[in-house]
Amino acid sequence: MRIFITGSTGVIGRRVLPALRRAGHELTAVARSPEARERLLRAGVRAIALDLLDRDAVRRAVAGHEVVVNLATHIPAPARMLLPFAWRENDLLRRVASANLSEAALAAGASRFVQESFAFVYADCGEAWVGERSRLEPARHTRSVVDAERAAARFASHGGAGVVLRFAAFYGPDASHLRPLLAAARRGWAALPGDGEAFISSVSHDDAASAVVAALRLPSGVYNVADDEPVRRREYFDLLAGALALPPPRLLPPWVKLLSGSLGETVARSLRISNWKLREAGAWAPRHPSVREGWPATIAALSAQAAPPAVLEAAP
């Protein structure tokens, strides 16, 4: 198939591209920098520069493709996340770019539109398992996630397959937020506020990428992308510390959540996310059932400098 993909140089996109190439698909990838485009071209991927906020330019670029996969985000660096204006570009990508891509896919006669989403739009569900129909409660910095999902629903309403992937908390050796987590653990602290008994659901970068590939065969709908076994916050950070051969860290005091505003409230939610729907419909399963296996693998990969390279290998 001819597939148009955004976010191709991010931590998920750069894992998705080689998998799609191996499957024999013809790819067009959007990349900002000339260096990134050159690397993609050498790997056999048609690479283009494109302003995703330019409706007409997006329509021209998407013409002739059968599938559109939108992984474009611009999450602020951890040090800037508390600044409201730091989320502006990410909001524009989710609100405007997603709509532009959905409309362009319809105009191109594409059969499928895949949209990245974020599972932290769910309300705190305590001990209950979180399914795709669980209540949503977007915060200030996640309201645009709902707009992005509407783009996929709009595509599906016109007869195509519109697929939304609600990703749990990512982790991997090349995650931008990993180093702050490690630094906090080495200082003896958990990095995120919240009750120690609350659930954290996560998914490795590799497993998230395999879910994107699985989305090419999914029926229209929303799908949670999470590992099999969410763990409680205390265990999550104990496991990270254990992978570093460190003692269990202390949890942050409650006032940290209050000072962190809506972002602190969001990350403190108890989300015991179920991946049952994706497993059943997409024959998908995570390689790492939980962070019990995932954290040691991530730290080992980081120590061995084994993170996936930014340069793709050319398909034969």
Tab-separated table of C-alpha atoms in Angstrom:
chain	number	residue	atom	x	y	z
A	1	MET	CA	0.000	0.000	0.000
A	2	ARG	CA	0.991	3.621	-0.432
A	3	ILE	CA	1.159	5.037	3.085
A	4	PHE	CA	1.575	8.671	4.119
A	5	ILE	CA	3.029	9.071	7.623
A	6	THR	CA	3.686	12.054	9.866
A	7	GLY	CA	5.796	12.032	13.009
A	8	SER	CA	8.174	9.722	11.183
A	9	THR	CA	11.295	10.819	13.059
A	10	GLY	CA	9.813	10.573	16.567
A	11	VAL	CA	10.435	7.688	18.934
A	12	ILE	CA	7.441	5.735	17.581
A	13	GLY	CA	7.697	6.789	13.944
A	14	ARG	CA	11.308	5.748	13.563
A	15	ARG	CA	10.333	2.275	14.749
A	16	VAL	CA	7.233	2.094	12.552
A	17	LEU	CA	8.968	2.961	9.266
A	18	PRO	CA	11.322	-0.050	9.136
A	19	ALA	CA	8.433	-2.402	9.963
A	20	LEU	CA	6.306	-0.974	7.163
A	21	ARG	CA	9.223	-1.133	4.742
A	22	ARG	CA	9.813	-4.789	5.601
A	23	ALA	CA	6.137	-5.451	4.866
A	24	GLY	CA	6.620	-4.039	1.371
A	25	HIS	CA	4.663	-0.813	1.694
A	26	GLU	CA	5.534	2.323	-0.290
A	27	LEU	CA	6.055	5.159	2.177
A	28	THR	CA	5.966	8.944	2.117
A	29	ALA	CA	7.229	10.445	5.357
A	30	VAL	CA	7.153	14.032	6.586
A	31	ALA	CA	10.403	15.254	8.158
A	32	ARG	CA	11.334	18.761	9.234
A	33	SER	CA	15.088	18.892	8.769
A	34	PRO	CA	17.049	18.356	5.552
A	35	GLU	CA	19.293	15.908	7.420
A	36	ALA	CA	16.332	13.770	8.474
A	37	ARG	CA	14.918	13.793	4.964
A	38	GLU	CA	18.275	12.738	3.546
A	39	ARG	CA	18.474	9.800	5.977
A	40	LEU	CA	14.988	8.681	5.015
A	41	LEU	CA	15.710	8.959	1.307
A	42	ARG	CA	18.819	6.807	1.703
A	43	ALA	CA	16.633	4.205	3.401
A	44	GLY	CA	14.230	4.073	0.468
A	45	VAL	CA	11.510	6.255	1.988
A	46	ARG	CA	10.141	9.202	0.019
A	47	ALA	CA	10.706	12.124	2.402
A	48	ILE	CA	9.106	15.543	2.131
A	49	ALA	CA	8.978	18.847	3.982
A	50	LEU	CA	5.406	19.898	4.726
A	51	ASP	CA	3.603	22.491	6.821
A	52	LEU	CA	0.866	20.368	8.384
A	53	LEU	CA	-1.109	23.513	9.224
A	54	ASP	CA	-1.385	24.447	5.526
A	55	ARG	CA	-4.614	22.793	4.413
A	56	ASP	CA	-3.984	23.029	0.673
A	57	ALA	CA	-0.386	21.857	0.906
A	58	VAL	CA	-1.450	18.855	2.980
A	59	ARG	CA	-4.123	17.937	0.457
A	60	ARG	CA	-1.595	18.031	-2.395
A	61	ALA	CA	0.921	15.934	-0.456
A	62	VAL	CA	-1.584	13.242	0.568
A	63	ALA	CA	-3.070	12.825	-2.925
A	64	GLY	CA	-2.478	9.344	-4.312
A	65	HIS	CA	-2.034	7.586	-0.954
A	66	GLU	CA	-4.202	4.748	0.310
A	67	VAL	CA	-3.509	5.144	4.037
A	68	VAL	CA	-2.657	8.121	6.245
A	69	VAL	CA	-0.957	7.542	9.615
A	70	ASN	CA	-0.758	10.637	11.819
A	71	LEU	CA	1.819	10.345	14.605
A	72	ALA	CA	2.704	14.040	14.678
A	73	THR	CA	3.062	15.553	18.156
A	74	HIS	CA	5.221	18.188	19.795
A	75	ILE	CA	5.309	17.329	23.497
A	76	PRO	CA	7.285	19.952	25.458
A	77	ALA	CA	10.536	19.006	27.134
A	78	PRO	CA	9.994	17.924	30.760
A	79	ALA	CA	11.462	21.177	32.077
A	80	ARG	CA	8.844	23.224	30.154
A	81	MET	CA	5.733	21.085	30.641
A	82	LEU	CA	4.277	23.285	33.379
A	83	LEU	CA	4.308	26.335	31.091
A	84	PRO	CA	0.879	26.702	29.397
A	85	PHE	CA	2.284	28.256	26.210
A	86	ALA	CA	4.697	25.318	25.803
A	87	TRP	CA	1.781	23.132	24.637
A	88	ARG	CA	0.645	25.525	21.889
A	89	GLU	CA	2.368	23.766	18.989
A	90	ASN	CA	1.196	20.357	20.165
A	91	ASP	CA	-2.374	21.669	20.394
A	92	LEU	CA	-2.174	23.068	16.866
A	93	LEU	CA	-0.920	19.751	15.531
A	94	ARG	CA	-3.745	17.868	17.197
A	95	ARG	CA	-6.492	20.339	16.341
A	96	VAL	CA	-5.534	21.739	12.955
A	97	ALA	CA	-3.078	19.263	11.443
A	98	SER	CA	-5.214	16.234	12.326
A	99	ALA	CA	-8.251	17.836	10.690
A	100	ASN	CA	-6.216	18.778	7.613
A	101	LEU	CA	-4.876	15.249	7.256
A	102	SER	CA	-8.304	13.661	7.710
A	103	GLU	CA	-9.829	15.934	5.069
A	104	ALA	CA	-6.904	15.283	2.718
A	105	ALA	CA	-7.277	11.538	3.184
A	106	LEU	CA	-10.954	11.783	2.254
A	107	ALA	CA	-10.156	13.911	-0.782
A	108	ALA	CA	-7.514	11.375	-1.868
A	109	GLY	CA	-9.975	8.493	-1.612
A	110	ALA	CA	-7.817	6.818	1.048
A	111	SER	CA	-9.274	3.753	2.720
A	112	ARG	CA	-7.776	4.244	6.193
A	113	PHE	CA	-6.815	7.017	8.618
A	114	VAL	CA	-4.846	6.190	11.781
A	115	GLN	CA	-4.648	8.822	14.539
A	116	GLU	CA	-2.310	8.858	17.555
A	117	SER	CA	-4.018	9.638	20.862
A	118	PHE	CA	-3.209	9.664	24.578
A	119	ALA	CA	-4.830	7.537	27.286
A	120	PHE	CA	-4.429	10.229	29.955
A	121	VAL	CA	-7.695	11.746	28.705
A	122	TYR	CA	-9.458	9.129	30.856
A	123	ALA	CA	-10.794	10.161	34.230
A	124	ASP	CA	-9.260	8.645	37.360
A	125	CYS	CA	-10.826	5.181	37.560
A	126	GLY	CA	-9.337	3.979	40.832
A	127	GLU	CA	-9.265	0.175	40.995
A	128	ALA	CA	-11.501	-0.319	37.933
A	129	TRP	CA	-10.205	-1.459	34.568
A	130	VAL	CA	-10.303	1.287	31.923
A	131	GLY	CA	-11.939	0.361	28.630
A	132	GLU	CA	-12.430	2.435	25.530
A	133	ARG	CA	-15.898	3.498	26.736
A	134	SER	CA	-14.696	4.668	30.143
A	135	ARG	CA	-15.363	8.292	31.040
A	136	LEU	CA	-13.083	10.946	29.560
A	137	GLU	CA	-11.917	13.937	31.560
A	138	PRO	CA	-9.411	15.907	29.488
A	139	ALA	CA	-7.332	18.525	31.264
A	140	ARG	CA	-6.126	21.835	29.840
A	141	HIS	CA	-3.142	20.287	28.056
A	142	THR	CA	-5.063	17.220	26.800
A	143	ARG	CA	-8.250	18.837	25.451
A	144	SER	CA	-6.752	18.859	21.960
A	145	VAL	CA	-6.469	15.057	22.117
A	146	VAL	CA	-10.257	14.899	21.808
A	147	ASP	CA	-10.120	17.144	18.731
A	148	ALA	CA	-7.559	14.837	17.108
A	149	GLU	CA	-9.790	11.844	17.749
A	150	ARG	CA	-12.694	13.657	16.088
A	151	ALA	CA	-10.648	13.814	12.884
A	152	ALA	CA	-10.546	10.012	12.753
A	153	ALA	CA	-14.245	9.760	13.608
A	154	ARG	CA	-15.058	12.215	10.822
A	155	PHE	CA	-13.086	10.092	8.356
A	156	ALA	CA	-14.929	6.955	9.487
A	157	SER	CA	-18.302	8.687	9.141
A	158	HIS	CA	-17.609	8.948	5.402
A	159	GLY	CA	-17.128	5.201	5.051
A	160	GLY	CA	-13.387	4.747	5.572
A	161	ALA	CA	-11.628	2.985	8.435
A	162	GLY	CA	-10.839	5.591	11.096
A	163	VAL	CA	-8.625	4.151	13.832
A	164	VAL	CA	-7.620	5.922	17.057
A	165	LEU	CA	-4.765	4.526	19.160
A	166	ARG	CA	-4.915	5.741	22.770
A	167	PHE	CA	-1.390	5.164	23.992
A	168	ALA	CA	-0.553	4.607	27.651
A	169	ALA	CA	2.599	6.134	29.168
A	170	PHE	CA	5.551	5.494	26.867
A	171	TYR	CA	8.922	4.261	28.002
A	172	GLY	CA	12.103	3.250	26.209
A	173	PRO	CA	15.835	3.934	26.120
A	174	ASP	CA	15.428	6.976	23.882
A	175	ALA	CA	12.479	8.566	25.718
A	176	SER	CA	12.966	12.287	26.348
A	177	HIS	CA	11.548	11.943	29.859
A	178	LEU	CA	13.694	8.939	30.849
A	179	ARG	CA	16.687	10.917	32.063
A	180	PRO	CA	14.625	13.006	34.536
A	181	LEU	CA	13.108	9.746	35.841
A	182	LEU	CA	16.582	8.262	36.288
A	183	ALA	CA	17.939	11.423	37.901
A	184	ALA	CA	15.072	11.469	40.413
A	185	ALA	CA	15.557	7.770	41.210
A	186	ARG	CA	19.257	8.359	41.869
A	187	ARG	CA	18.296	11.121	44.290
A	188	GLY	CA	15.956	8.711	46.026
A	189	TRP	CA	12.658	10.092	44.739
A	190	ALA	CA	9.844	8.973	42.469
A	191	ALA	CA	9.575	11.473	39.628
A	192	LEU	CA	5.788	11.807	39.384
A	193	PRO	CA	3.237	12.831	42.024
A	194	GLY	CA	0.331	10.669	43.090
A	195	ASP	CA	-0.874	8.027	45.502
A	196	GLY	CA	1.345	4.968	45.774
A	197	GLU	CA	-1.645	2.646	45.315
A	198	ALA	CA	-2.819	4.308	42.078
A	199	PHE	CA	-2.277	2.356	38.871
A	200	ILE	CA	0.125	3.389	36.108
A	201	SER	CA	-0.385	1.892	32.655
A	202	SER	CA	2.534	1.952	30.263
A	203	VAL	CA	3.707	0.664	26.911
A	204	SER	CA	7.207	0.372	25.493
A	205	HIS	CA	8.146	2.273	22.353
A	206	ASP	CA	8.636	-1.004	20.483
A	207	ASP	CA	5.198	-2.303	21.483
A	208	ALA	CA	3.574	1.019	20.602
A	209	ALA	CA	5.143	0.822	17.137
A	210	SER	CA	3.855	-2.709	16.604
A	211	ALA	CA	0.372	-1.454	17.507
A	212	VAL	CA	0.619	1.159	14.737
A	213	VAL	CA	1.425	-1.608	12.263
A	214	ALA	CA	-1.510	-3.641	13.613
A	215	ALA	CA	-3.772	-0.612	13.037
A	216	LEU	CA	-3.507	-1.242	9.289
A	217	ARG	CA	-5.856	-4.199	9.731
A	218	LEU	CA	-8.173	-2.917	12.483
A	219	PRO	CA	-11.830	-2.003	12.045
A	220	SER	CA	-12.812	1.600	12.738
A	221	GLY	CA	-12.799	2.562	16.392
A	222	VAL	CA	-10.796	3.565	19.436
A	223	TYR	CA	-8.190	1.166	20.823
A	224	ASN	CA	-6.214	1.349	24.034
A	225	VAL	CA	-2.515	0.589	23.576
A	226	ALA	CA	-1.058	-0.559	26.890
A	227	ASP	CA	0.869	-3.485	28.270
A	228	ASP	CA	-0.911	-6.426	29.882
A	229	GLU	CA	-0.282	-5.686	33.541
A	230	PRO	CA	-0.601	-2.147	34.886
A	231	VAL	CA	1.277	-1.742	38.167
A	232	ARG	CA	0.718	0.480	41.164
A	233	ARG	CA	2.706	3.702	41.313
A	234	ARG	CA	4.862	2.532	44.195
A	235	GLU	CA	5.820	-0.659	42.354
A	236	TYR	CA	6.429	1.246	39.113
A	237	PHE	CA	9.132	3.368	40.704
A	238	ASP	CA	10.460	0.528	42.859
A	239	LEU	CA	10.982	-1.505	39.680
A	240	LEU	CA	12.801	1.370	37.997
A	241	ALA	CA	15.062	1.779	41.012
A	242	GLY	CA	15.657	-1.973	41.125
A	243	ALA	CA	16.734	-1.986	37.477
A	244	LEU	CA	19.302	0.652	38.457
A	245	ALA	CA	20.396	-1.357	41.509
A	246	LEU	CA	19.068	1.423	43.762
A	247	PRO	CA	16.889	1.221	46.896
A	248	PRO	CA	13.156	1.955	46.559
A	249	PRO	CA	12.551	5.703	46.169
A	250	ARG	CA	10.334	7.902	48.304
A	251	LEU	CA	7.035	9.067	46.855
A	252	LEU	CA	6.566	12.778	46.339
A	253	PRO	CA	4.507	14.616	48.970
A	254	PRO	CA	0.896	15.536	48.036
A	255	TRP	CA	1.653	19.258	47.738
A	256	VAL	CA	3.783	18.587	44.633
A	257	LYS	CA	0.660	17.515	42.769
A	258	LEU	CA	-1.145	20.686	43.863
A	259	LEU	CA	1.709	22.927	42.751
A	260	SER	CA	1.863	21.151	39.371
A	261	GLY	CA	-1.644	22.223	38.377
A	262	SER	CA	-3.608	20.265	35.792
A	263	LEU	CA	-0.490	18.417	34.635
A	264	GLY	CA	0.139	17.089	38.144
A	265	GLU	CA	-3.501	16.081	38.489
A	266	THR	CA	-3.406	14.259	35.162
A	267	VAL	CA	-0.279	12.197	35.800
A	268	ALA	CA	-1.528	11.358	39.310
A	269	ARG	CA	-4.670	9.621	38.011
A	270	SER	CA	-5.149	5.922	38.628
A	271	LEU	CA	-5.460	4.341	35.164
A	272	ARG	CA	-5.658	0.550	35.019
A	273	ILE	CA	-5.952	0.418	31.240
A	274	SER	CA	-7.193	-2.681	29.449
A	275	ASN	CA	-5.715	-3.659	26.071
A	276	TRP	CA	-8.263	-6.424	25.509
A	277	LYS	CA	-9.956	-4.820	22.501
A	278	LEU	CA	-6.697	-4.344	20.590
A	279	ARG	CA	-5.501	-7.851	21.410
A	280	GLU	CA	-8.763	-9.349	20.158
A	281	ALA	CA	-9.264	-7.251	17.026
A	282	GLY	CA	-5.654	-6.820	15.943
A	283	ALA	CA	-3.970	-10.055	17.040
A	284	TRP	CA	-1.577	-7.744	18.897
A	285	ALA	CA	0.358	-8.530	22.050
A	286	PRO	CA	3.084	-6.546	23.805
A	287	ARG	CA	6.558	-8.038	23.879
A	288	HIS	CA	6.910	-6.705	27.421
A	289	PRO	CA	3.824	-7.720	29.455
A	290	SER	CA	4.637	-5.054	32.055
A	291	VAL	CA	7.404	-2.788	33.316
A	292	ARG	CA	8.506	-5.705	35.475
A	293	GLU	CA	10.228	-6.954	32.320
A	294	GLY	CA	10.318	-3.621	30.501
A	295	TRP	CA	12.310	-1.525	32.956
A	296	PRO	CA	15.268	-3.948	33.173
A	297	ALA	CA	15.276	-4.263	29.366
A	298	THR	CA	15.188	-0.479	28.967
A	299	ILE	CA	18.036	0.124	31.408
A	300	ALA	CA	20.107	-2.645	29.818
A	301	ALA	CA	19.557	-1.124	26.371
A	302	LEU	CA	20.447	2.317	27.640
A	303	SER	CA	23.596	1.032	29.306
A	304	ALA	CA	24.648	-0.771	26.146
A	305	GLN	CA	23.762	2.257	24.022
A	306	ALA	CA	21.448	-0.060	22.132
A	307	ALA	CA	18.653	2.408	21.421
A	308	PRO	CA	17.270	2.088	17.849
A	309	PRO	CA	19.320	4.240	15.461
A	310	ALA	CA	17.776	7.261	13.793
A	311	VAL	CA	19.027	6.007	10.410
A	312	LEU	CA	16.865	3.316	8.860
A	313	GLU	CA	18.345	0.361	7.100
A	314	ALA	CA	17.457	0.263	3.439
A	315	ALA	CA	15.189	-2.592	2.454
A	316	PRO	CA	16.648	-4.994	-0.083
